[in-house]
Coordinates of C-alpha atoms in Angstrom, one line a residue:
M27 CA -20.2 -25.1 -66.6
L28 CA -21.7 -28.1 -68.6
K29 CA -22.1 -30.0 -65.3
V30 CA -23.9 -27.0 -63.8
I31 CA -26.4 -26.9 -66.7
N32 CA -27.1 -30.6 -66.5
I33 CA -27.8 -30.2 -62.8
L34 CA -30.3 -27.3 -63.5
L35 CA -32.1 -29.4 -66.1
Y36 CA -32.4 -32.2 -63.7
L37 CA -33.9 -29.9 -61.1
V38 CA -36.4 -28.5 -63.6
N39 CA -37.7 -32.0 -64.2
Q40 CA -37.8 -32.9 -60.6
I41 CA -39.1 -29.8 -58.7
G42 CA -40.3 -27.3 -61.4
K43 CA -39.2 -23.9 -62.7
P44 CA -40.1 -21.6 -59.8
I45 CA -37.6 -23.1 -57.4
V46 CA -34.9 -23.4 -60.1
N47 CA -35.4 -19.7 -60.9
Y48 CA -35.0 -18.9 -57.3
L49 CA -31.8 -20.9 -57.1
I50 CA -30.5 -19.1 -60.3
I51 CA -31.2 -15.7 -58.7
E52 CA -29.4 -16.7 -55.5
M53 CA -26.4 -18.0 -57.6
K54 CA -26.3 -14.6 -59.5
R55 CA -26.4 -12.7 -56.2
K56 CA -23.6 -14.6 -54.7
L57 CA -21.5 -14.4 -57.8
L58 CA -21.9 -10.6 -57.9
N59 CA -20.9 -10.3 -54.3
Y60 CA -17.9 -12.5 -55.0
L61 CA -16.9 -10.3 -58.0
S62 CA -17.4 -7.1 -56.0
C63 CA -15.1 -8.4 -53.3
M64 CA -12.5 -9.4 -55.9
A65 CA -12.8 -5.9 -57.4
L66 CA -12.1 -4.3 -54.0
V67 CA -9.0 -6.5 -53.6
S68 CA -7.9 -5.5 -57.1
I69 CA -8.3 -1.8 -56.3
K70 CA -6.2 -2.0 -53.2
L71 CA -3.4 -3.8 -55.1
I72 CA -3.5 -1.3 -57.9
Y73 CA -3.2 1.7 -55.6
G74 CA -0.4 0.4 -53.4
Q75 CA 3.0 1.9 -54.2
T76 CA 6.5 2.3 -52.6
V77 CA 8.2 5.7 -52.6
T78 CA 11.9 6.4 -51.8
N79 CA 12.2 10.2 -51.5
Q80 CA 10.4 13.5 -51.1
S81 CA 9.7 13.8 -54.8
S82 CA 8.1 10.4 -55.3
L83 CA 6.2 10.8 -52.0
N84 CA 4.7 14.1 -53.2
S85 CA 3.6 12.5 -56.5
A86 CA 2.0 9.6 -54.7
I87 CA 0.1 12.0 -52.4
S88 CA -1.1 14.0 -55.4
A89 CA -2.5 10.8 -57.0
A90 CA -3.9 9.3 -53.9
V91 CA -7.6 8.1 -53.9
P92 CA -9.6 6.1 -51.3
G93 CA -7.7 2.8 -50.7
T94 CA -4.3 4.1 -51.7
T95 CA -1.4 2.8 -49.5
I96 CA 1.8 4.8 -49.8
I97 CA 4.8 2.8 -48.5
L98 CA 7.9 4.7 -47.3
S99 CA 10.8 2.5 -48.4
N100 CA 13.3 1.3 -45.7
N101 CA 16.0 2.3 -48.1
G102 CA 14.6 5.8 -48.9
S103 CA 16.0 9.2 -48.1
W104 CA 13.9 10.8 -45.4
A105 CA 16.0 13.6 -43.9
N106 CA 14.1 16.9 -43.9
T107 CA 10.9 15.2 -45.1
T108 CA 7.6 17.1 -45.1
I109 CA 4.2 15.6 -45.6
S110 CA 1.1 17.7 -46.5
I111 CA -1.9 15.8 -47.5
S112 CA -5.5 17.1 -48.2
K113 CA -7.4 14.0 -49.4
D114 CA -10.5 12.1 -48.5
G115 CA -10.4 8.4 -47.9
T116 CA -13.4 6.4 -46.6
A117 CA -13.9 4.2 -43.5
A118 CA -13.6 1.1 -45.6
N119 CA -10.7 2.4 -47.7
P120 CA -8.6 5.0 -45.9
I121 CA -5.5 6.6 -47.4
V122 CA -2.5 5.1 -45.7
I123 CA 1.0 6.5 -45.5
K124 CA 3.3 4.1 -43.6
A125 CA 6.8 2.8 -43.2
E126 CA 7.7 -0.3 -45.1
S127 CA 8.9 -1.8 -41.8
P128 CA 8.0 0.1 -38.6
G129 CA 11.1 1.6 -37.1
M130 CA 13.2 1.4 -40.2
V131 CA 12.0 4.8 -41.6
V132 CA 13.4 7.8 -39.8
F133 CA 12.3 11.4 -40.3
S134 CA 15.1 13.7 -39.1
G135 CA 16.1 17.3 -39.5
N136 CA 13.5 19.9 -40.6
T137 CA 10.6 17.6 -40.8
N138 CA 6.8 17.8 -40.2
V139 CA 3.6 16.1 -41.1
K140 CA 0.3 17.9 -41.9
L141 CA -2.9 15.8 -42.3
G142 CA -6.0 17.2 -43.8
G143 CA -9.2 15.7 -45.1
D144 CA -10.9 12.4 -44.0
Y145 CA -9.7 8.9 -43.1
I146 CA -6.0 9.5 -43.4
H147 CA -3.6 7.0 -41.6
F148 CA 0.0 7.7 -40.8
E149 CA 2.0 4.8 -39.3
G150 CA 5.4 3.3 -38.5
V151 CA 7.7 6.3 -38.7
V152 CA 10.4 7.3 -36.1
F153 CA 11.2 11.0 -35.5
E154 CA 14.7 11.6 -34.2
N155 CA 17.9 13.7 -34.7
P156 CA 16.3 17.2 -34.9
P157 CA 18.2 20.1 -36.5
N158 CA 20.2 22.6 -34.4
S159 CA 17.7 25.3 -35.0
V160 CA 14.1 25.2 -36.2
S161 CA 10.9 27.2 -35.7
T162 CA 9.1 26.0 -32.7
D163 CA 5.8 27.3 -34.1
T164 CA 5.4 24.3 -36.3
P165 CA 4.6 21.0 -34.6
L166 CA 6.0 17.7 -35.8
I167 CA 2.5 16.4 -36.6
D168 CA -0.5 18.6 -37.1
F169 CA -4.1 17.3 -37.7
R170 CA -4.7 20.1 -40.2
V171 CA -3.1 21.6 -43.3
N172 CA -4.5 25.0 -42.8
S173 CA -7.3 26.7 -40.8
S174 CA -10.0 25.6 -43.3
N175 CA -8.7 22.0 -43.7
V176 CA -8.5 19.9 -40.6
C177 CA -8.4 16.1 -40.4
N178 CA -11.4 14.1 -39.3
N179 CA -11.5 10.3 -38.8
C180 CA -7.7 10.2 -39.0
K181 CA -5.2 8.0 -37.2
V182 CA -1.6 8.3 -36.2
S183 CA -0.4 4.9 -35.0
N184 CA 2.8 3.0 -34.2
I185 CA 5.1 6.0 -34.4
K186 CA 8.0 7.1 -32.1
I187 CA 9.2 10.6 -31.3
D188 CA 12.5 10.3 -29.6
A189 CA 14.0 13.4 -27.9
F190 CA 13.1 15.7 -30.9
N191 CA 14.0 18.8 -29.0
Q192 CA 15.4 22.1 -30.2
G193 CA 18.1 24.2 -28.6
S194 CA 17.9 26.9 -25.9
S195 CA 15.0 28.7 -27.7
Q196 CA 12.7 25.9 -26.7
Q197 CA 13.1 26.7 -23.0
T198 CA 10.9 29.7 -23.5
S199 CA 9.3 29.2 -26.9
V200 CA 6.5 26.6 -27.0
F201 CA 7.2 23.6 -29.1
K202 CA 4.4 21.0 -29.2
W203 CA 5.0 17.6 -30.8
I204 CA 1.4 16.9 -31.9
L205 CA -1.5 19.2 -32.4
L206 CA -4.7 17.3 -32.4
R207 CA -7.7 18.9 -34.2
G208 CA -10.9 18.0 -35.9
A209 CA -13.1 15.1 -34.8
N210 CA -13.0 11.3 -34.4
N211 CA -9.2 11.1 -34.6
E212 CA -7.0 8.6 -32.9
I213 CA -3.4 8.5 -31.6
S214 CA -2.4 5.0 -30.6
Y215 CA 0.4 2.5 -29.9
S216 CA 3.1 5.2 -30.1
S217 CA 6.1 6.2 -28.0
F218 CA 6.9 9.7 -26.9
V219 CA 10.3 9.8 -25.2
G220 CA 12.7 12.5 -24.0
K221 CA 10.6 15.7 -24.3
H222 CA 12.0 18.8 -22.6
G223 CA 11.3 22.5 -22.5
V224 CA 7.9 24.1 -22.9
G225 CA 5.1 22.5 -24.9
S226 CA 2.7 19.6 -24.6
I227 CA 3.4 16.3 -26.3
I228 CA -0.3 15.9 -27.5
N229 CA -2.4 19.1 -27.5
D230 CA -6.0 19.5 -28.6
N231 CA -6.4 23.2 -28.3
R232 CA -10.1 23.2 -29.3
D233 CA -10.1 26.7 -30.7
S234 CA -13.4 28.5 -31.0
P235 CA -15.9 27.4 -32.3
A236 CA -15.2 24.2 -30.5
V237 CA -16.7 21.0 -31.9
E238 CA -17.4 17.8 -30.0
N239 CA -14.2 15.8 -30.8
F240 CA -14.7 12.1 -29.9
H241 CA -10.9 11.6 -30.0
K242 CA -9.3 8.4 -28.7
I243 CA -5.7 8.5 -27.3
H244 CA -4.7 5.0 -26.2
H245 CA -1.9 2.4 -25.7
N246 CA 0.8 5.1 -25.9
Y247 CA 4.0 5.4 -23.9
F248 CA 5.1 8.7 -22.5
A249 CA 8.5 8.7 -20.8
N250 CA 11.6 10.5 -19.6
R251 CA 10.2 14.0 -19.7
T252 CA 12.4 16.7 -17.9
P253 CA 11.2 20.1 -16.7
Q254 CA 11.9 23.4 -18.4
G255 CA 15.5 24.6 -17.9
T256 CA 16.1 22.4 -14.9
S257 CA 16.0 18.9 -13.5
V258 CA 13.7 20.1 -10.7
V259 CA 9.9 19.9 -11.2
N260 CA 8.1 23.2 -11.1
E261 CA 4.6 24.7 -11.6
D262 CA 5.3 26.4 -15.0
N263 CA 2.5 25.7 -17.5
D264 CA 2.5 23.7 -20.7
Q265 CA 4.8 20.9 -19.8
D266 CA 2.1 18.2 -19.8
A267 CA 1.8 15.0 -21.7
I268 CA -1.8 15.5 -22.9
R269 CA -4.0 18.5 -22.9
L270 CA -7.6 18.3 -24.1
G271 CA -9.0 21.8 -24.6
N272 CA -8.3 25.3 -23.3
S273 CA -10.0 27.6 -20.8
S274 CA -11.9 29.7 -23.3
T275 CA -13.9 26.7 -24.7
S276 CA -13.8 24.5 -21.6
L277 CA -17.5 24.6 -20.9
S278 CA -18.2 22.7 -24.2
D279 CA -17.9 19.0 -24.5
S280 CA -15.0 17.2 -26.2
S281 CA -16.3 13.7 -25.4
S282 CA -12.8 12.2 -25.9
E283 CA -11.3 9.1 -24.3
V284 CA -7.7 8.7 -22.9
Y285 CA -7.1 5.1 -21.9
D286 CA -4.5 2.3 -21.6
N287 CA -1.5 4.7 -21.7
Y288 CA 1.7 4.3 -19.7
F289 CA 3.4 7.4 -18.2
Y290 CA 6.9 6.6 -16.9
D291 CA 9.5 8.9 -15.4
F292 CA 7.4 11.9 -16.5
V293 CA 8.5 15.0 -14.7
G294 CA 7.3 18.4 -16.1
E295 CA 4.8 20.4 -14.1
I296 CA 1.8 19.9 -11.8
E297 CA -0.4 18.6 -14.7
V298 CA 0.7 15.3 -16.4
I299 CA -2.7 15.3 -18.1
S300 CA -4.6 18.6 -18.3
N301 CA -8.3 18.4 -18.9
K302 CA -9.9 21.6 -20.2
S303 CA -13.1 20.4 -21.8
G304 CA -16.2 18.4 -20.9
N305 CA -17.5 14.8 -21.0
N306 CA -14.1 13.2 -21.2
K307 CA -13.1 9.8 -19.8
Y308 CA -9.7 8.8 -18.4
Y309 CA -9.3 5.1 -17.6
N310 CA -6.9 2.1 -17.5
N311 CA -3.8 4.4 -17.5
T312 CA -0.7 3.7 -15.5
F313 CA 1.5 6.5 -14.0
E314 CA 4.8 5.3 -12.6
N315 CA 7.8 7.2 -11.1
Y316 CA 6.3 10.6 -12.0
S317 CA 5.6 14.1 -10.7
G318 CA 2.4 16.0 -11.1
A319 CA -1.2 14.6 -11.4
L320 CA -4.1 13.9 -13.7
T321 CA -5.8 17.3 -13.5
L322 CA -9.4 18.2 -14.2
R323 CA -8.5 21.8 -14.5
H324 CA -11.5 23.1 -16.5
G325 CA -14.6 21.5 -17.8
N326 CA -17.4 19.4 -16.4
N327 CA -18.9 15.9 -16.5
C328 CA -15.7 13.9 -16.7
E329 CA -14.9 10.4 -15.4
V330 CA -11.6 9.2 -14.0
Y331 CA -11.5 5.5 -13.2
N332 CA -9.5 2.2 -13.2
N333 CA -6.1 4.0 -13.2
F334 CA -2.9 3.1 -11.4
F335 CA -0.8 5.9 -9.9
L336 CA 2.5 4.5 -8.7
A337 CA 4.6 7.5 -7.6
N338 CA 7.0 5.4 -5.5
G339 CA 7.6 8.4 -3.1
Q340 CA 8.7 10.8 -5.8
S341 CA 8.4 14.4 -4.7
F342 CA 5.7 16.7 -6.1
S343 CA 3.5 13.7 -7.0
G344 CA -0.3 13.3 -6.7
G345 CA -3.1 11.3 -8.2
I346 CA -6.1 13.4 -9.3
R347 CA -6.8 17.1 -9.0
V348 CA -10.5 18.1 -9.1
M349 CA -12.2 21.3 -10.3
G350 CA -15.6 21.8 -11.9
E351 CA -18.9 20.0 -11.8
N352 CA -20.5 16.6 -12.1
H353 CA -17.4 14.4 -12.1
K354 CA -17.1 10.7 -11.2
I355 CA -13.8 9.5 -9.7
Y356 CA -13.7 5.8 -8.8
N357 CA -11.8 2.6 -8.8
N358 CA -8.4 4.3 -8.9
Y359 CA -5.3 2.8 -7.2
I360 CA -3.0 5.5 -5.8
E361 CA 0.3 4.6 -4.1
G362 CA 3.3 6.5 -2.8
T363 CA 2.3 10.1 -3.7
R364 CA 4.1 13.0 -1.9
A365 CA 2.6 16.5 -1.7
K366 CA 5.9 18.2 -1.3
Y367 CA 8.5 20.0 -3.4
P368 CA 11.9 18.4 -3.9
N369 CA 13.2 20.7 -1.1
N370 CA 10.5 19.1 1.2
S371 CA 8.4 22.2 1.5
S372 CA 4.6 21.7 1.1
T373 CA 2.4 22.4 -1.8
N374 CA -1.3 23.0 -1.7
G375 CA -1.8 21.7 -5.2
L376 CA -1.3 17.9 -4.7
A377 CA -2.6 14.9 -2.8
G378 CA -3.8 11.4 -3.7
I379 CA -7.0 13.2 -4.7
N380 CA -7.1 17.0 -4.2
I381 CA -10.5 18.7 -4.2
H382 CA -9.9 22.4 -4.7
N383 CA -12.0 25.4 -3.5
G384 CA -13.4 27.5 -6.2
I385 CA -13.7 31.3 -6.9
L386 CA -17.0 33.1 -6.8
N387 CA -18.0 34.0 -10.3
S388 CA -14.8 32.5 -11.6
A389 CA -13.4 33.6 -15.0
L390 CA -12.9 30.7 -17.4
N391 CA -9.2 30.6 -16.7
Q392 CA -9.6 30.6 -12.9
Y393 CA -11.0 28.0 -10.5
Y394 CA -14.5 26.8 -10.9
Q395 CA -16.2 25.5 -7.7
V396 CA -16.4 21.7 -7.4
K397 CA -20.1 20.6 -7.4
N398 CA -22.1 17.4 -7.6
T399 CA -19.0 15.2 -7.7
T400 CA -18.8 11.5 -6.6
I401 CA -15.4 10.2 -5.3
V402 CA -15.9 6.5 -4.3
N403 CA -14.0 3.2 -4.1
N404 CA -10.5 4.5 -4.5
T405 CA -7.5 2.9 -2.8
F406 CA -4.7 4.9 -1.2
V407 CA -1.5 3.2 -0.2
N408 CA 1.4 4.9 1.6
C409 CA 0.4 8.4 0.5
D410 CA 1.3 11.3 2.8
L411 CA -2.0 12.9 1.9
G412 CA -4.8 10.7 0.8
I413 CA -7.8 13.0 0.0
R414 CA -7.5 16.7 0.5
V415 CA -10.8 18.7 0.7
G416 CA -11.0 22.5 0.1
A417 CA -7.4 23.2 -0.8
T418 CA -6.5 26.8 -1.9
F419 CA -3.7 28.7 -3.5
N420 CA -5.0 32.1 -2.4
S421 CA -7.8 33.8 -0.5
S422 CA -10.0 34.3 -3.6
Q423 CA -10.6 30.6 -3.5
N424 CA -13.4 30.8 -0.9
Q425 CA -16.1 28.6 -2.5
P426 CA -16.1 25.2 -0.7
P427 CA -16.8 22.0 -2.6
Q428 CA -20.6 21.5 -2.8
D429 CA -22.7 18.3 -2.9
V430 CA -19.7 16.0 -2.9
I431 CA -19.8 12.3 -1.9
I432 CA -16.6 10.8 -0.5
G433 CA -17.4 7.2 0.2
N434 CA -16.0 3.6 0.3
N435 CA -12.4 4.8 0.0
L436 CA -9.6 2.7 1.5
F437 CA -6.5 4.2 3.1
F438 CA -3.5 2.0 4.1
V439 CA -0.1 2.9 5.4
D440 CA 2.7 0.5 6.3
D441 CA 5.6 2.8 5.3
V442 CA 7.4 3.7 8.5
T443 CA 9.2 6.6 6.7
I444 CA 5.9 8.6 6.6
P445 CA 5.7 10.3 10.0
S446 CA 2.5 10.7 11.9
A447 CA 2.5 14.5 11.5
S448 CA -0.2 17.1 11.2
S449 CA 0.7 17.5 7.5
N450 CA 0.1 13.8 6.8
R451 CA -3.4 12.5 6.8
A452 CA -5.8 10.0 5.2
I453 CA -8.3 12.8 4.7
Q454 CA -7.4 16.4 5.3
V455 CA -10.3 18.8 5.5
T456 CA -9.1 22.4 5.0
T457 CA -12.6 23.7 4.1
Q458 CA -15.7 21.9 5.1
L459 CA -18.0 20.5 2.4
I460 CA -21.3 22.3 1.9
G461 CA -24.6 21.1 0.4
S462 CA -27.3 18.7 1.5
V463 CA -25.8 15.8 -0.6
S464 CA -22.3 16.1 0.8
K465 CA -21.1 13.2 3.0
Y466 CA -18.2 11.1 4.1
E467 CA -19.5 7.5 4.1
N468 CA -18.0 4.1 4.9
N469 CA -14.4 5.2 4.3
I470 CA -11.9 2.9 6.0
K471 CA -8.3 3.4 7.0
Q472 CA -5.5 1.5 8.6
T473 CA -2.8 4.0 9.3
S474 CA -0.7 5.4 12.1
Y475 CA -2.0 8.9 11.4
A476 CA -3.4 10.7 14.5
Y477 CA -4.8 13.8 12.7
D478 CA -7.5 12.4 10.4
S479 CA -10.8 14.2 10.1
F480 CA -14.0 13.3 8.3
G481 CA -15.5 16.7 8.6
S482 CA -18.9 17.9 9.8
F483 CA -20.8 16.0 7.1
D484 CA -19.9 12.6 8.4
G485 CA -22.5 10.2 6.9
G486 CA -21.5 7.5 9.3
G487 CA -19.7 4.2 9.0
N488 CA -16.2 5.7 8.6
L489 CA -13.9 3.2 10.3
N490 CA -10.4 3.4 11.7
V491 CA -8.9 -0.2 11.8
E492 CA -6.1 -0.8 14.3
V493 CA -2.8 -1.7 12.7
P494 CA -1.5 -5.3 12.8
P495 CA -1.2 -7.4 14.9
I496 CA -4.1 -5.9 16.8
E497 CA -6.3 -6.2 13.7
P498 CA -5.8 -8.1 10.4
A499 CA -4.2 -6.0 7.6
L500 CA -6.6 -4.4 5.1
L501 CA -4.2 -5.1 2.3
T502 CA -1.1 -7.2 1.6
S503 CA 1.8 -6.3 -0.7
G504 CA 1.8 -8.2 -4.0
N505 CA 4.0 -8.3 -7.1
D506 CA 2.6 -5.1 -8.6
I507 CA 0.2 -3.5 -6.1
Y508 CA -1.2 -4.1 -2.6
N509 CA -4.3 -6.4 -2.7
V510 CA -7.2 -7.0 -0.4
V511 CA -6.4 -10.0 1.8
Y512 CA -8.8 -12.6 3.3
G513 CA -10.3 -11.4 6.5
S514 CA -9.8 -7.7 5.6
A515 CA -12.4 -5.4 7.1
A516 CA -12.7 -3.8 3.7
I517 CA -14.6 -6.8 2.3
D518 CA -18.3 -6.0 2.0
Y519 CA -17.8 -2.7 3.7
G520 CA -18.9 -0.5 0.8
E521 CA -22.2 1.4 1.0
G522 CA -24.4 3.1 -1.6
N523 CA -26.0 2.1 -5.0
Y524 CA -23.6 3.4 -7.7
L525 CA -24.7 1.9 -11.0
F526 CA -21.3 2.7 -12.6
L527 CA -19.6 0.5 -10.1
N528 CA -20.1 -2.9 -11.9
S529 CA -16.4 -3.8 -12.0
D530 CA -13.1 -3.0 -10.1
V531 CA -9.7 -1.7 -11.0
L532 CA -8.5 -5.2 -11.9
G533 CA -11.4 -5.8 -14.3
G534 CA -13.1 -8.0 -11.8
T535 CA -16.9 -8.1 -11.2
R536 CA -18.6 -6.2 -8.4
P537 CA -21.9 -7.6 -7.2
M538 CA -25.0 -5.6 -8.1
G539 CA -27.7 -5.1 -5.4
A540 CA -25.4 -6.4 -2.7
S541 CA -22.6 -5.2 -0.5
I542 CA -19.4 -4.3 -2.3
D543 CA -15.9 -3.9 -0.9
A544 CA -14.4 -0.6 0.0
G545 CA -11.5 0.5 -2.1
A546 CA -10.6 0.0 -5.8
E547 CA -10.4 -3.9 -5.7
E548 CA -13.3 -6.4 -5.1
F549 CA -12.0 -9.4 -3.2
N550 CA -12.4 -12.5 -5.3
G551 CA -13.8 -10.4 -8.2
G552 CA -11.9 -12.5 -10.7
G553 CA -9.9 -9.6 -12.3
A554 CA -6.5 -10.1 -13.7
K555 CA -5.5 -6.7 -15.0
R556 CA -2.4 -5.1 -13.6
P557 CA -0.5 -1.8 -14.1
Y558 CA 1.7 -1.5 -17.1
R559 CA 5.4 -1.9 -16.5
Q560 CA 8.6 -1.4 -18.6
S561 CA 8.3 -5.0 -19.9
D562 CA 5.0 -4.0 -21.6
V563 CA 6.6 -1.3 -23.7
G564 CA 6.7 -2.5 -27.3
V565 CA 4.5 -5.4 -26.4
T566 CA 1.1 -4.1 -25.3
V567 CA 1.8 -0.3 -25.2
G568 CA 3.9 2.1 -27.2
F569 CA 5.7 1.8 -30.5
G570 CA 5.7 -1.8 -31.7
G571 CA 2.8 -2.8 -29.5
S572 CA 0.1 -3.2 -32.1
P573 CA -0.5 -4.6 -35.5
T574 CA 0.5 -1.9 -38.0
L575 CA -0.9 -3.4 -41.1
N576 CA -4.5 -4.3 -42.2
V577 CA -4.9 -7.8 -40.8
D578 CA -8.1 -9.7 -41.3
N579 CA -10.6 -9.0 -38.6
S580 CA -10.9 -12.6 -37.7
I581 CA -7.3 -12.5 -36.3
K582 CA -7.4 -10.9 -32.9
T583 CA -4.6 -9.3 -31.0
E584 CA -4.5 -10.0 -27.3
S585 CA -2.2 -8.9 -24.5
I586 CA -1.7 -12.5 -23.4
L587 CA 0.5 -13.2 -26.4
R588 CA 4.0 -11.9 -25.7
I589 CA 6.9 -11.7 -28.2
Y590 CA 10.3 -10.3 -27.9
P591 CA 12.5 -8.8 -29.1
N592 CA 10.5 -6.8 -31.6
P593 CA 11.9 -5.7 -34.0
I594 CA 14.3 -8.7 -34.3
R595 CA 17.9 -7.9 -35.0
G596 CA 19.3 -11.3 -34.3
D597 CA 18.3 -14.9 -35.0
Y598 CA 15.8 -15.7 -32.3
L599 CA 12.2 -14.8 -31.3
N600 CA 10.9 -15.5 -27.9
I601 CA 7.2 -16.2 -27.6
S602 CA 4.8 -17.0 -24.7
L603 CA 1.1 -17.4 -24.1
D604 CA 0.0 -16.7 -20.5
N605 CA -0.9 -20.0 -18.8
Q606 CA -1.6 -21.8 -22.0
V607 CA 0.2 -24.4 -24.1
L608 CA 1.3 -22.8 -27.4
G609 CA 0.0 -25.5 -29.7
Q610 CA 0.1 -24.6 -33.4
V611 CA 2.4 -21.6 -34.1
Q612 CA 2.3 -20.0 -37.6
I613 CA 4.4 -17.3 -39.1
I614 CA 2.6 -15.6 -42.0
D615 CA 4.0 -13.0 -44.4
M616 CA 2.1 -9.9 -45.6
L617 CA 0.8 -11.8 -48.7
G618 CA -0.9 -14.3 -46.5
R619 CA 1.6 -17.1 -47.1
I620 CA 2.4 -19.5 -44.3
I621 CA 6.2 -19.3 -43.9
S622 CA 6.4 -21.6 -40.8
N623 CA 4.0 -24.0 -39.2
E624 CA 5.1 -25.8 -36.0
I625 CA 3.5 -27.4 -33.0
Y626 CA 4.8 -26.7 -29.4
S627 CA 3.7 -28.4 -26.2
S628 CA 5.2 -25.7 -23.9
Q629 CA 3.9 -22.3 -22.7
K630 CA 7.1 -20.5 -23.8
E631 CA 9.4 -21.1 -26.8
T632 CA 12.4 -19.6 -28.6
I633 CA 12.0 -19.8 -32.4
Y634 CA 14.9 -19.7 -34.8
V635 CA 14.1 -17.0 -37.4
S636 CA 17.5 -16.4 -39.1
D637 CA 16.0 -17.7 -42.4
L638 CA 13.4 -15.0 -42.5
T639 CA 14.2 -12.1 -44.9
S640 CA 13.9 -8.6 -43.6
G641 CA 10.2 -7.5 -43.4
T642 CA 7.0 -7.6 -41.5
Y643 CA 5.3 -10.8 -40.4
I644 CA 2.3 -12.1 -38.4
L645 CA 2.8 -14.5 -35.6
K646 CA -0.4 -16.5 -35.1
I647 CA -1.2 -18.8 -32.2
K648 CA -4.7 -20.2 -32.1
N649 CA -7.0 -17.2 -32.5
V650 CA -4.4 -14.7 -31.3
S651 CA -1.9 -12.8 -33.4
K652 CA 0.8 -10.2 -33.3
I653 CA 2.9 -8.3 -35.8
F654 CA 6.6 -8.5 -35.7
V655 CA 9.5 -7.1 -37.7
K656 CA 12.6 -8.9 -38.8
Q657 CA 15.5 -6.5 -39.5

């Protein structure tokens, strides 16, 4: 301090009091900012606590204030645990309830979680081993405590629900795993596995009066769903993975986003995702080995783009079903869908993209006419029905799609098991489009189908390319999907000025103000995104795929950093950084201490971690980081 005073006296003599006063004011301001930050750190440390059972958990919840972190002990007793919290955190200081180590805390038996208030986070817990009998009226997680206390700005992240099913009663009684309510809520980096019987996995019912929700559902894993009462898929309702809204409030906007989710071996009903509200977006999702479709059942103004549908020839599989108005459907890659029941009989409900007829003066729970919808730049590979126009379930659906643009779509078939039959087409027109805007424009196909039709509103430019070797292939089979090949007629074949088409399904760039390619991919667009696969579960999607603790914002988490196994039950951790030398690799504990600091010249490495104690750590490579758990 004496040294600082001497410096200030020297400055007074040299440059005068005004400037020195300014410097003193600045020093005071920075000192106050520093002390404020230290105070915030102190508050977070004071309010963190570990609980071991229901009683201590209840006490901690009662005392919770903004910034409180309640840690569920790995060694606690969590059978038949219930959580009911009605508290308000803040954006800067949420109230957090989380497992000490993700995956080490298991809620079993008669358990449920009710979240009410603002800025509540729930993380790291596994739900498994349900009781033999429990009321199916109560979901596992509910974003409200009661009808007057819903949760807003809340987050459920890095949890796993594993085959938490009840007995025979669930075959007819609805049991939903998560009821989403309120606004600005998030469900992320979680795994939902083994659901059976009736009931959605995530359901936002949007009861009246419906509010605009702005929910985000992302980076989750939905797998191994089986249909109600049988192993055969059927059209019974309420067996979907995600439902946003209901028919009674479907004409109001939810404005929610569902993205970067992975649906695998999901077999329930015709709707894998059921949209029943407006202004929602569905993008960057992967559907693999599934039955059903992403269904725009009710609601308007939705966008479906950059999704991968990989049905692999599974029966009763489709891509997107369309009802309602003002939708945009583009840049989707759809492969191997089959519009047939398991007994090989046909269904009118499915296709790669199925555009339904509507009902005149439709009730809210019936079929609204499709209007003002744009379906462009989608790729269909080895689908028995690519696009279906004017499909119906009964004679009351007599209102054709109106003012619909179907353009720049690419159809490709090289699967010889798909016959050239009247039921198999690139585009099947059951009911002609109506309206002055409607057109089929610059669609391109390379198939052996003999029965394709572009309808009476042919805008011109639709092209049938002869199969190889007469003409070069439009696409070639790659590791994950079929890609545009050099010399393909799809290159620069797109038409129209669609401002939303600034990128492709792989994340590559599409040229603006110039010719674009037909289909979902832009040749040489520079994109590197691929569909999710099983190797991504626990790495980039699903439980274990995301940091679960508050890591400094300067540390970024990227998909290029891969670590496995996670959690670690042995002595070794495998790490890799896509196409980059690892360089400096640090392991940091939750107190910020560097436990290990090594330099590697390889792109992949196996690290010996036997000396680490059980707990949660950060692996940091350059500016990339990821959380892992040592058990």
